[in-house]
Short mmCIF file of C-alpha atoms in Angstrom, two decimals:
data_model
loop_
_atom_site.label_atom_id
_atom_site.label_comp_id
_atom_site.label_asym_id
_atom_site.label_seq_id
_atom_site.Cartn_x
_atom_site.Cartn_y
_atom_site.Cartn_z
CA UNK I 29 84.46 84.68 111.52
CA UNK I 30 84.93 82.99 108.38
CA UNK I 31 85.57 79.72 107.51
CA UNK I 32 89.18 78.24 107.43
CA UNK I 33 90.60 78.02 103.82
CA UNK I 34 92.42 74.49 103.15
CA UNK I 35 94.54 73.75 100.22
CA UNK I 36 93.73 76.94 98.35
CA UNK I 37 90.18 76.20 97.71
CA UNK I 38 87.36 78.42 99.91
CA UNK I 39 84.18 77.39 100.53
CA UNK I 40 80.88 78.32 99.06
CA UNK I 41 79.93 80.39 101.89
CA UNK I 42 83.13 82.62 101.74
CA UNK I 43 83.13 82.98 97.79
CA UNK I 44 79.62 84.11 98.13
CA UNK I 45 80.95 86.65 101.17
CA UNK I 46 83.48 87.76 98.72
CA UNK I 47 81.50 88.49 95.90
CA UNK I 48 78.94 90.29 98.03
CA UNK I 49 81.95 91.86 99.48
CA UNK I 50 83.48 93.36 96.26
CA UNK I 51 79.71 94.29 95.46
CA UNK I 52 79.47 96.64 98.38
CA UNK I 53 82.32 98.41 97.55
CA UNK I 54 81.65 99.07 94.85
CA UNK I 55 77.75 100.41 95.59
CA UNK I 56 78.53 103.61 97.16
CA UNK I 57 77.43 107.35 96.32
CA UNK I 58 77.14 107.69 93.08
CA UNK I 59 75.32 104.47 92.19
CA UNK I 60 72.35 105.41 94.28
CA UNK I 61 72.41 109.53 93.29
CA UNK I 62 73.22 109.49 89.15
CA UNK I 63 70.73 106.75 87.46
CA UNK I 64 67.42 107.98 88.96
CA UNK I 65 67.96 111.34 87.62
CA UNK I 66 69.47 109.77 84.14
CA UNK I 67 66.15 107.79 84.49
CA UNK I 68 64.56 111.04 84.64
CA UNK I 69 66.36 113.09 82.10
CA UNK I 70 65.85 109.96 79.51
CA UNK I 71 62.08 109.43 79.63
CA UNK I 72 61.38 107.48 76.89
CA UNK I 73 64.65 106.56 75.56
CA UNK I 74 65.34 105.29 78.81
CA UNK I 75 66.41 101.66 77.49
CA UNK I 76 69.41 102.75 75.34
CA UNK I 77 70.59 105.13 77.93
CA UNK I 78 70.55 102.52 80.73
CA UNK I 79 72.33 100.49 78.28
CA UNK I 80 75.22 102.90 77.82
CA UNK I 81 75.40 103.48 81.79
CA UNK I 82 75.55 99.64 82.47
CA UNK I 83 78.71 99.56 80.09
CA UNK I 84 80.50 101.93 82.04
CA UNK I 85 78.68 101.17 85.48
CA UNK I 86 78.67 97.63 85.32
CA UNK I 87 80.65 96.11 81.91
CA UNK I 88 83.52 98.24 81.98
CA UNK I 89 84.31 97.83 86.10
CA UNK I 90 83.81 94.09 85.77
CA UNK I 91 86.43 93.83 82.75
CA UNK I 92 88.71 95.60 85.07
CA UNK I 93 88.22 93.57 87.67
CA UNK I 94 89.16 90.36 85.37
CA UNK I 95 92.46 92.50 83.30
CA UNK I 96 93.46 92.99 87.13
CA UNK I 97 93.12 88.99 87.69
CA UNK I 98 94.67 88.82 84.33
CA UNK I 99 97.48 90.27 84.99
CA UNK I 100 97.90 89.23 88.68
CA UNK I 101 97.57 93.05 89.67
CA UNK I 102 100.56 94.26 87.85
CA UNK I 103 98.38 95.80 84.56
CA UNK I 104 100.74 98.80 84.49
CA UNK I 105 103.96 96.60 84.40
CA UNK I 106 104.09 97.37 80.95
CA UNK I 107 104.91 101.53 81.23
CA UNK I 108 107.77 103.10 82.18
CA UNK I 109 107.76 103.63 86.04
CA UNK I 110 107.47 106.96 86.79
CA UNK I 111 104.28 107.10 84.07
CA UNK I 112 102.79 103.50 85.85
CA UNK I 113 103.50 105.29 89.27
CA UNK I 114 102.10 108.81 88.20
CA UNK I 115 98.96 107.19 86.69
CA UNK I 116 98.41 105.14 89.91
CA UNK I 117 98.78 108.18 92.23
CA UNK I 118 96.35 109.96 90.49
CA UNK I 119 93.86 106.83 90.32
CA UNK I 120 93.95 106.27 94.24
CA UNK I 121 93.95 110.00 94.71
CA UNK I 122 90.64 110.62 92.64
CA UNK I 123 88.53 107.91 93.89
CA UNK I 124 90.10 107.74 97.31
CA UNK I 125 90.71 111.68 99.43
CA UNK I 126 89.90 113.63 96.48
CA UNK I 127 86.51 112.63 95.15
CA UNK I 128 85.06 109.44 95.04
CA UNK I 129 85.77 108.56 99.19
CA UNK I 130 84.36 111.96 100.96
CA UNK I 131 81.11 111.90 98.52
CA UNK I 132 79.84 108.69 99.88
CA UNK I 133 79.79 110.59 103.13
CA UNK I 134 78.22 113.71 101.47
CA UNK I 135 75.69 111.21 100.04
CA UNK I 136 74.99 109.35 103.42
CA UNK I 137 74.30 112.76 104.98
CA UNK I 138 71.84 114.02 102.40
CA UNK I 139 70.05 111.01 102.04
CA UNK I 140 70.63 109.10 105.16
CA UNK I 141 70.73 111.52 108.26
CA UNK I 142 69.76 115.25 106.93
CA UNK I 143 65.91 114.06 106.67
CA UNK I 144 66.22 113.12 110.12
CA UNK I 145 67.93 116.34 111.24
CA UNK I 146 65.34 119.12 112.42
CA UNK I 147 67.86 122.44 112.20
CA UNK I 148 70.63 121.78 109.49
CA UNK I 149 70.79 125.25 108.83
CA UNK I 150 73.25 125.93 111.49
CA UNK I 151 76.51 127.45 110.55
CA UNK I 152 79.79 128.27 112.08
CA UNK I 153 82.50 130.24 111.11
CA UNK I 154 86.15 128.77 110.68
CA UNK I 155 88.51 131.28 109.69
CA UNK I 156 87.39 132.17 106.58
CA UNK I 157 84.99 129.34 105.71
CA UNK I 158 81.31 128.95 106.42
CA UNK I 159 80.84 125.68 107.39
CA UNK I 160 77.46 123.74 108.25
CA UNK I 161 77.87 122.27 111.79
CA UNK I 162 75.45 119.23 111.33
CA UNK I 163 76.92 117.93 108.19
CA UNK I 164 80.41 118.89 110.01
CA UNK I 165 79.65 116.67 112.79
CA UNK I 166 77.89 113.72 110.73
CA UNK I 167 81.10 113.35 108.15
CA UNK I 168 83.25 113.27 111.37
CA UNK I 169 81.35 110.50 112.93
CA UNK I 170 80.66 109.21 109.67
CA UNK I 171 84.28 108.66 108.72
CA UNK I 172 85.59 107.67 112.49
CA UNK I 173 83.15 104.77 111.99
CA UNK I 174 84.91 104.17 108.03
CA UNK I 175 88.76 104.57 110.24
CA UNK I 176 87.92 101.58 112.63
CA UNK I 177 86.56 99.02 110.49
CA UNK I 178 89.30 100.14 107.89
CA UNK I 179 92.35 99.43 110.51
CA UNK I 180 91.34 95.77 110.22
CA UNK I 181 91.64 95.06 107.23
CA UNK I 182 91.84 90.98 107.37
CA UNK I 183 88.12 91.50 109.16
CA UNK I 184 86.50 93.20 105.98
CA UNK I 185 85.45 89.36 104.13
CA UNK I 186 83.55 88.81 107.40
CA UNK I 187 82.86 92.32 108.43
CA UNK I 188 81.82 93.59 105.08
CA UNK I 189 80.74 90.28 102.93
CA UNK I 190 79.05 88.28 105.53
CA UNK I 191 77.13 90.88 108.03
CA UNK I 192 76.78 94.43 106.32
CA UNK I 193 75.77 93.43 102.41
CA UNK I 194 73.33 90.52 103.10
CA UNK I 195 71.36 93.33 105.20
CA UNK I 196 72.02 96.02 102.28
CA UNK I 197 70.80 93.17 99.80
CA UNK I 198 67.59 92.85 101.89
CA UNK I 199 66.70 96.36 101.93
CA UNK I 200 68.06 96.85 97.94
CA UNK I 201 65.17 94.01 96.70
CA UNK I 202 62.91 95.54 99.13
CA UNK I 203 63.25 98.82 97.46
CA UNK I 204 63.41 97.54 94.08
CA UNK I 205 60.20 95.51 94.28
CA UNK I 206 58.36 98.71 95.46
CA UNK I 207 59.72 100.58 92.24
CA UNK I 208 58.65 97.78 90.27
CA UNK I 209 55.02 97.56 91.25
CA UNK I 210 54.34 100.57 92.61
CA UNK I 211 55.58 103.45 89.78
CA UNK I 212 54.59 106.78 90.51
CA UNK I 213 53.82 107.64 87.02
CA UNK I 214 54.28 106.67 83.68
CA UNK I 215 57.43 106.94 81.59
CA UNK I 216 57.94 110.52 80.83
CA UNK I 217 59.59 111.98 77.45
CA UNK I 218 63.13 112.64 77.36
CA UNK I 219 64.86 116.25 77.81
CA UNK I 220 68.21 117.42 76.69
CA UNK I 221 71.09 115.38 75.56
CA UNK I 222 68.94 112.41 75.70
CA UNK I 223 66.48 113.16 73.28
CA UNK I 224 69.19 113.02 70.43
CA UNK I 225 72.11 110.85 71.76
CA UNK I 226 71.30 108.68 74.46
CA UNK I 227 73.11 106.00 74.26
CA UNK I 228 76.23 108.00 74.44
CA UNK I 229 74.96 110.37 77.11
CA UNK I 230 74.28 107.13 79.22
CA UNK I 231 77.81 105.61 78.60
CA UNK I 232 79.35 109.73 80.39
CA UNK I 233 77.12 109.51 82.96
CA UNK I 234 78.25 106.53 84.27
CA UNK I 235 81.90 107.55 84.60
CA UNK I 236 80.26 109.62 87.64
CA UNK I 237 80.24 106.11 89.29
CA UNK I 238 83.88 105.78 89.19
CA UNK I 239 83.48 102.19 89.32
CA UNK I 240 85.87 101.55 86.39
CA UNK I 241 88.79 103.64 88.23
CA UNK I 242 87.58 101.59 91.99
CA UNK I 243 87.73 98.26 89.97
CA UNK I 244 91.49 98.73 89.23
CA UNK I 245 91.72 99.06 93.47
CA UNK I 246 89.46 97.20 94.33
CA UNK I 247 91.16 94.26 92.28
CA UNK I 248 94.51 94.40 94.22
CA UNK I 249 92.57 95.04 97.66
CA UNK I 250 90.88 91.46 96.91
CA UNK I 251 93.69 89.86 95.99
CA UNK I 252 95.49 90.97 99.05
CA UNK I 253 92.29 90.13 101.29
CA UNK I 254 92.56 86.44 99.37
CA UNK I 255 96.20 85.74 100.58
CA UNK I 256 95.39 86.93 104.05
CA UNK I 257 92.51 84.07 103.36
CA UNK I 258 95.51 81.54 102.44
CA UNK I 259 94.83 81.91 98.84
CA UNK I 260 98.52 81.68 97.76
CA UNK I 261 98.39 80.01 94.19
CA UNK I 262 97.58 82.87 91.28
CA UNK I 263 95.66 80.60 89.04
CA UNK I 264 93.43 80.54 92.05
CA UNK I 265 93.25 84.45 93.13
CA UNK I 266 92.22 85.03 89.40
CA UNK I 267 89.57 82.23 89.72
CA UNK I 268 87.87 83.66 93.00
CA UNK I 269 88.58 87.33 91.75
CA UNK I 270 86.75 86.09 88.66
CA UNK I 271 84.04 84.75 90.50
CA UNK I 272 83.50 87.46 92.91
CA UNK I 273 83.50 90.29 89.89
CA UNK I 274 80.23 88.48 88.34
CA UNK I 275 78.80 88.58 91.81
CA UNK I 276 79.25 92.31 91.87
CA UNK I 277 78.49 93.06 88.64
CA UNK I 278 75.46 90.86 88.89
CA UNK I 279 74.35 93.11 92.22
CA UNK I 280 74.70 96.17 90.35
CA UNK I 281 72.94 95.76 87.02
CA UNK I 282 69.73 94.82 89.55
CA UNK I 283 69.98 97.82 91.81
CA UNK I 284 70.86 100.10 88.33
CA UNK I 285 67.73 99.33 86.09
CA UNK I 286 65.74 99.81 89.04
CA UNK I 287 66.62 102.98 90.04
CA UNK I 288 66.50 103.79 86.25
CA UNK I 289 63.14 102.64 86.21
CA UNK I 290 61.92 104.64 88.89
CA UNK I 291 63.61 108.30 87.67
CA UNK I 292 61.74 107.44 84.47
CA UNK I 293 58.61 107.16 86.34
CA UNK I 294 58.95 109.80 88.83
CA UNK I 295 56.31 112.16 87.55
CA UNK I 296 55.44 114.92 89.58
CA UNK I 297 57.63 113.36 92.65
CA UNK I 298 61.12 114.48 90.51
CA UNK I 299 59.53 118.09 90.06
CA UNK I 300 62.56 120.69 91.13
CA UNK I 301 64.91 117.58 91.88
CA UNK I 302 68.63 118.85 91.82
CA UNK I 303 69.56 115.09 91.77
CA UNK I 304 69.03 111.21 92.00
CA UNK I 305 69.41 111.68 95.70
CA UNK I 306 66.09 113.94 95.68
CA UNK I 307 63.63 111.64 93.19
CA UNK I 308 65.12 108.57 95.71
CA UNK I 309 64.03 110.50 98.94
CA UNK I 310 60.87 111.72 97.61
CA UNK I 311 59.28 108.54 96.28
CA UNK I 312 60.18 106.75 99.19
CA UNK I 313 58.39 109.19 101.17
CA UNK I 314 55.72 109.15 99.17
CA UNK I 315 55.00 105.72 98.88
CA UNK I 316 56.11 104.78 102.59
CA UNK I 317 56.20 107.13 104.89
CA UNK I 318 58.39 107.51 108.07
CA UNK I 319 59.06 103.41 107.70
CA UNK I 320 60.24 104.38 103.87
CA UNK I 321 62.42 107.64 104.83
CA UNK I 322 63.93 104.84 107.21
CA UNK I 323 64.51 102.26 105.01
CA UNK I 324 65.83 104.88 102.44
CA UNK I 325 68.12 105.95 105.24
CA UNK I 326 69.70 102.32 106.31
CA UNK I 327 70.14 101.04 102.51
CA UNK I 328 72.30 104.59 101.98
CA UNK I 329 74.33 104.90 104.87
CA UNK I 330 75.37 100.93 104.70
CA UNK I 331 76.05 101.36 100.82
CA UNK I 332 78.30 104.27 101.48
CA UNK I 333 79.89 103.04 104.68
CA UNK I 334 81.22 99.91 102.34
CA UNK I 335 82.49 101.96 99.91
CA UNK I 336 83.79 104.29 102.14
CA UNK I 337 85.42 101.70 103.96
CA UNK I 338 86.76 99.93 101.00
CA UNK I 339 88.16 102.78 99.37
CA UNK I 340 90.00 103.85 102.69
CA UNK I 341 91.56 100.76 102.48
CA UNK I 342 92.61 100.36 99.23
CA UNK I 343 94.52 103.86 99.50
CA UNK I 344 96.36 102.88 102.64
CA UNK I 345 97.32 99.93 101.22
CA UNK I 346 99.24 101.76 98.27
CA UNK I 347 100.81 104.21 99.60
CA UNK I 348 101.70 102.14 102.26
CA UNK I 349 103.72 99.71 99.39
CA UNK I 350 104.77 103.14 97.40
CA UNK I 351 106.00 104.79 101.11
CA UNK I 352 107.16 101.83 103.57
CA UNK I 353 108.00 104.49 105.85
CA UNK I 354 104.35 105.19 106.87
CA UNK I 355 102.49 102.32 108.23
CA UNK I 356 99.20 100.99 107.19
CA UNK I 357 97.53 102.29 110.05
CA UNK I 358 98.63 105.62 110.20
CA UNK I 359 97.34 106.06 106.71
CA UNK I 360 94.06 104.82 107.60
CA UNK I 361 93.68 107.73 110.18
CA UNK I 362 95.39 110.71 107.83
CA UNK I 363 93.14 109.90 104.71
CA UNK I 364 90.16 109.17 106.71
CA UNK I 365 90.89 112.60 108.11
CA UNK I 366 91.23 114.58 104.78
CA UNK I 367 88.28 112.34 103.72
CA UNK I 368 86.16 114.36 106.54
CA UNK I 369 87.71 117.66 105.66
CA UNK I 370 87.49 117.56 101.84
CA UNK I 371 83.05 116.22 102.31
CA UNK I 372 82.76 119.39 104.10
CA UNK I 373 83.18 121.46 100.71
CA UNK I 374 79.67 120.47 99.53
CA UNK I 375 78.14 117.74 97.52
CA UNK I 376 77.36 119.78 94.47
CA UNK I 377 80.62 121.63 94.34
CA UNK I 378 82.62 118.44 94.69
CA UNK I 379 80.32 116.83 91.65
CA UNK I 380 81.08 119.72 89.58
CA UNK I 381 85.15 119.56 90.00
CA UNK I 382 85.42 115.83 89.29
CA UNK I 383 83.41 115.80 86.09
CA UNK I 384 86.64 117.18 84.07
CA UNK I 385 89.21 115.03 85.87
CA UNK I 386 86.95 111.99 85.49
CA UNK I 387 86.71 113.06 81.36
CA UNK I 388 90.93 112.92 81.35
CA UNK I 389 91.34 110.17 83.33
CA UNK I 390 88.68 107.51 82.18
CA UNK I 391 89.63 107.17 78.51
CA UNK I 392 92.89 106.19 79.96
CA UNK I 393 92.02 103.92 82.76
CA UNK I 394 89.49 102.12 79.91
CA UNK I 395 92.39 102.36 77.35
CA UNK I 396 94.71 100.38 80.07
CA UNK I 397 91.95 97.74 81.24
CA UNK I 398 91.52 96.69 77.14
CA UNK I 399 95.13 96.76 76.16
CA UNK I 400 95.57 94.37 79.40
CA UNK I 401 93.64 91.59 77.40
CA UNK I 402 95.31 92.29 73.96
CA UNK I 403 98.79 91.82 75.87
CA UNK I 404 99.18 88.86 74.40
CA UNK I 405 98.58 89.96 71.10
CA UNK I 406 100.85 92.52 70.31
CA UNK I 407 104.09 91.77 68.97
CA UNK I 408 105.60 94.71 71.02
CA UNK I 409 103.21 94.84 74.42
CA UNK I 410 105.32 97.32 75.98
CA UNK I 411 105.22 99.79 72.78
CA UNK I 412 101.16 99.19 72.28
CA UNK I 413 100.56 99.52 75.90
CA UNK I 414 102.36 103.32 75.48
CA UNK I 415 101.07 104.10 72.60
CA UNK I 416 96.96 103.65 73.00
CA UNK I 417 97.52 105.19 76.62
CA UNK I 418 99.32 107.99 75.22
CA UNK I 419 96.63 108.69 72.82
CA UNK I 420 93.64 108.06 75.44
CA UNK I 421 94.99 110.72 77.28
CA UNK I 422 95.96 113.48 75.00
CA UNK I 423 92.30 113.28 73.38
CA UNK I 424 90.95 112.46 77.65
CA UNK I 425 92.50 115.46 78.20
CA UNK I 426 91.27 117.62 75.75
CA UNK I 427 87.71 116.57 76.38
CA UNK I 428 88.53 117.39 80.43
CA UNK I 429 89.81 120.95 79.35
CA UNK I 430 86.23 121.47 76.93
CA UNK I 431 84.15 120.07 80.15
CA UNK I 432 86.19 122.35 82.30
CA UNK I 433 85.77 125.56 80.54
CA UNK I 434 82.05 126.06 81.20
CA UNK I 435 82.80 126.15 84.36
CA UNK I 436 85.03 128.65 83.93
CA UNK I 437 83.31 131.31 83.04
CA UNK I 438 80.49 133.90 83.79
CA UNK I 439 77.03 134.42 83.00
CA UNK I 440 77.55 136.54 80.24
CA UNK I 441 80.48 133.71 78.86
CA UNK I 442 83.81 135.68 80.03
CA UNK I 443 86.68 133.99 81.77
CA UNK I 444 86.52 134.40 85.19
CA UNK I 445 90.15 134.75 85.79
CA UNK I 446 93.42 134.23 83.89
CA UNK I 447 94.35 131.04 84.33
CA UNK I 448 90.62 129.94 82.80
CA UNK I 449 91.98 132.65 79.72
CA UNK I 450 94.69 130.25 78.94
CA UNK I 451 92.18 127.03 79.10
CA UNK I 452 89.56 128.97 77.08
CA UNK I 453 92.51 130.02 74.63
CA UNK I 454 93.85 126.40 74.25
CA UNK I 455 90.18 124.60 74.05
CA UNK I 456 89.83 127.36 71.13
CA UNK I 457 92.85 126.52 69.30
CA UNK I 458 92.05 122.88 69.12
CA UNK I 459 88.47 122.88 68.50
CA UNK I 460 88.40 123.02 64.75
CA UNK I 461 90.77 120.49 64.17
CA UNK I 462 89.38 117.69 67.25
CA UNK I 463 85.72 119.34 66.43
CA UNK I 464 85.95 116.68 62.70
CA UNK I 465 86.39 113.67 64.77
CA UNK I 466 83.15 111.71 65.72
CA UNK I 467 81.56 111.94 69.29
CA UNK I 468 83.44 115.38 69.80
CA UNK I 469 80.04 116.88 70.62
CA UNK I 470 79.22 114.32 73.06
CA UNK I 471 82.62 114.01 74.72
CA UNK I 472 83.99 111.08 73.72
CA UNK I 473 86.31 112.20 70.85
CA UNK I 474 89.32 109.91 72.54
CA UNK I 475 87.19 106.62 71.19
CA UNK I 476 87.73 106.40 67.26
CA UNK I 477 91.75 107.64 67.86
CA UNK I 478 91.95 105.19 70.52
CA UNK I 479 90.64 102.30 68.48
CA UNK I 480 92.40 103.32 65.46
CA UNK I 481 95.65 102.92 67.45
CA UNK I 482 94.78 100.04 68.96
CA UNK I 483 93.73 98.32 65.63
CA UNK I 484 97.76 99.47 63.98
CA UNK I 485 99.45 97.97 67.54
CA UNK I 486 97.38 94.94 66.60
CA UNK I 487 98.23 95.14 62.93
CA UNK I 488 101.49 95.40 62.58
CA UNK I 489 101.91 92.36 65.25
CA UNK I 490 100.60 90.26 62.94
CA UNK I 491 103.03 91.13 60.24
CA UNK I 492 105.67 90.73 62.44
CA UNK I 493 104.25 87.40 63.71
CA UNK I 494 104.32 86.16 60.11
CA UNK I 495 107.49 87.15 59.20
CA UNK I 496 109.10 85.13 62.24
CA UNK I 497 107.04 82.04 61.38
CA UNK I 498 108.02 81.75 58.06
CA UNK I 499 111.81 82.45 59.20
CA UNK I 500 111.37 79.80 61.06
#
């Protein structure tokens, strides 16, 4: 249990259990899976594409966390309420049932359990679908287990922050040292997009982390969790929230540039690996045996229970304030049940949808989390706050559409049905006029328009600011 909280203030111990709290939510599936193969991919430009994935792994989810301290948890007061509602929906949706909540249990089977599995080869038939009975049977368990601690959700400080991270912690430096002093090779050359640009190739891949789309969650989940804690006074939600965030962000940087390191110095161990998940098993087996493939196994399945479990409750929690009518708890059980359903469609397959929804939906969720901060300095915060997100998502969505259409067609390029026709036809339509803005190419032509917008919201509040000081 954790200690009682007296005249707003919480001890060191609980801060601490916070912070490593909001850390393991936040290190779930994709922060273990995406930077050893980045490492990989990068080679020897390895430095400037970690850079670019700790600004959206690490930078970006941290400034969230502090625009949602900011702003007390209301950082979509400013739009109209249908758009603040709509955007919100399809936040918790993406990184909650849809995506981001049944791949940590994809993860934790691939990683933690299917190693461990002698026959997972086994199929069954239901209906129509083909589906594998061991990983059927582990993402049941798996999310039964992410149900019960969720239904509690005044128990996850002390459930989550002061039992389950210290141990993940132990095994994370454990695993990190190892990389550090015991590479498998040395530092390979880059391939791909990260010979020429990887800086900006870094900075995409770490949208796959979702973390800046969890930190807008995960900000009003610890918030709530502080005023179960008797943390009543904002000033001093925002401090703790504050304090935890650097905590987290702190945790993740270390566990990131070491699993960068070792995909960069995977050698021959990386060799036909589909993904991070693959270089991660492999060295571990390599360098440690059945103790490693252990290890390897505990440090996965806790990092993905937290998030799991975090996630879960975060969802439940908003819907449960958007639709009184359905309690808490029996939104814990439904989306911990489509959860289960939706990680039996396969790890790869779910990877591959939420690339194009993750290339709409960021620029907008970054374009919110900056404008948060400027509040203050527009002299119209309710017209810049429409205006930048407006633009983030015409030029997000555009950039989802060009991601979308390769996987929209054949081998031999042709549209695979009609409804990829009419994405194929608009992406063609737009291309030569979007292809003349910077970073097109590398999928990031919402920046420049998105700054530029941001820089007129700003300057036309100082004219305005002027013109009423001198009137006065």
């Amino acid at each position: 249990m954790g200690l009682p909280v007296q005249d707003n203030q919480m001890s060191i111990a609980d801060t601490l259990g916070l912070g490593f709290m909001t850390f393991a939510f936040f290190l779930g599936a994709g922060n273990l899976i995406f930077p050893p193969f980045a490492g990989m991919l990068a080679g020897g430009n390895m430095p400037l594409a970690m850079l670019g994935f700790l600004i959206t792994a690490v930078g970006l989810p941290l400034v969230g966390l502090i625009a949602v301290a900011k702003a007390q948890g209301k950082v979509m007061a400013m739009l109209p309420v249908f758009a603040a509602t709509t955007l919100a929906i399809a936040i918790y949706i993406i990184i909650g049932p849809a995506f981001a909540a049944p791949r940590t249990g994809l993860v934790a089977y691939e990683i933690g359990a299917k190693p461990f599995i002698d026959d997972t080869t086994a199929t069954f038939l239901l209906g129509s679908l083909e589906l594998n009975l061991s990983q059927l049977l582990y993402t049941m368990c798996f999310f039964t287990v992410t149900m019960l601690l969720a239904l509690f959700p005044g128990k996850l400080l002390d459930s989550v922050g002061k039992v389950l991270t210290p141990i993940l912690l132990i095994l994370l430096v454990g695993l990190a040292a190892s990389v550090m002093f015991l590479p498998a090779s040395e530092v390979g050359q880059a391939v791909g997009d990260y010979q020429n640009h990887p800086l900006t190739k870094g900075i995409l891949e770490g949208y796959n982390t979702m973390d800046t789309l969890a930190s807008l969650m995960f900000g009003m989940l610890i918030i709530d969790i502080l005023r179960k804690k008797g943390i009543d006074q904002p000033s001093a939600q925002t401090k703790y929230l504050i304090r935890a965030a650097f905590i987290a962000a702190a945790g993740l940087a270390f566990v990131y540039v070491s699993l960068f390191f070792l995909g960069a110095t995977a050698g021959d161990i990386a060799i036909g690996a589909k993904n991070g998940g693959e270089i991660l098993t492999n060295y571990v087996t390599r360098e440690f045996g059945d103790l490693g493939s252990v290890l390897l196994s505990s440090v996965v399945t806790l990092a993905c229970l937290t998030t799991a479990v975090g996630l879960v409750s975060a969802c439940s929690e908003f819907f449960n304030e958007l639709m009184p009518k359905l309690s808490y708890r029996f939104l814990v059980i439904f989306l911990s049940v489509i959860c289960a359903v939706i990680a039996n469609v396969g790890l790869s397959q779910l990877i591959a949808i939420s690339i194009p929804v993750l290339m709409t939906i960021y620029p907008v969720a970054i374009a919110l989390v900056v404008v948060t901060f400027l509040t203050a300095y527009f002299a119209n915060p309710q017209f810049a706050h429409r205006a930048v997100l407006s633009v983030a998502l015409f030029f997000g969505i555009f950039d989802g559409l060009k991601v979308a259409v390769k996987g929209l067609t054949d081998a031999d390029g042709q549209a695979v049905n009609g409804l990829a026709q009419g994405f194929i036809h608009v992406v063609d339509v737009m291309s030569p006029v979007l292809s003349k803005l910077p970073l097109y190419e590398e999928g990031m032509a919402w920046l420049l328009p998105t700054i530029a917008t941001i820089v007129l919201c700003l300057v036309f509040g100082r004219g305005r600011d002027r013109d009423q000081t001198a009137a006065a």
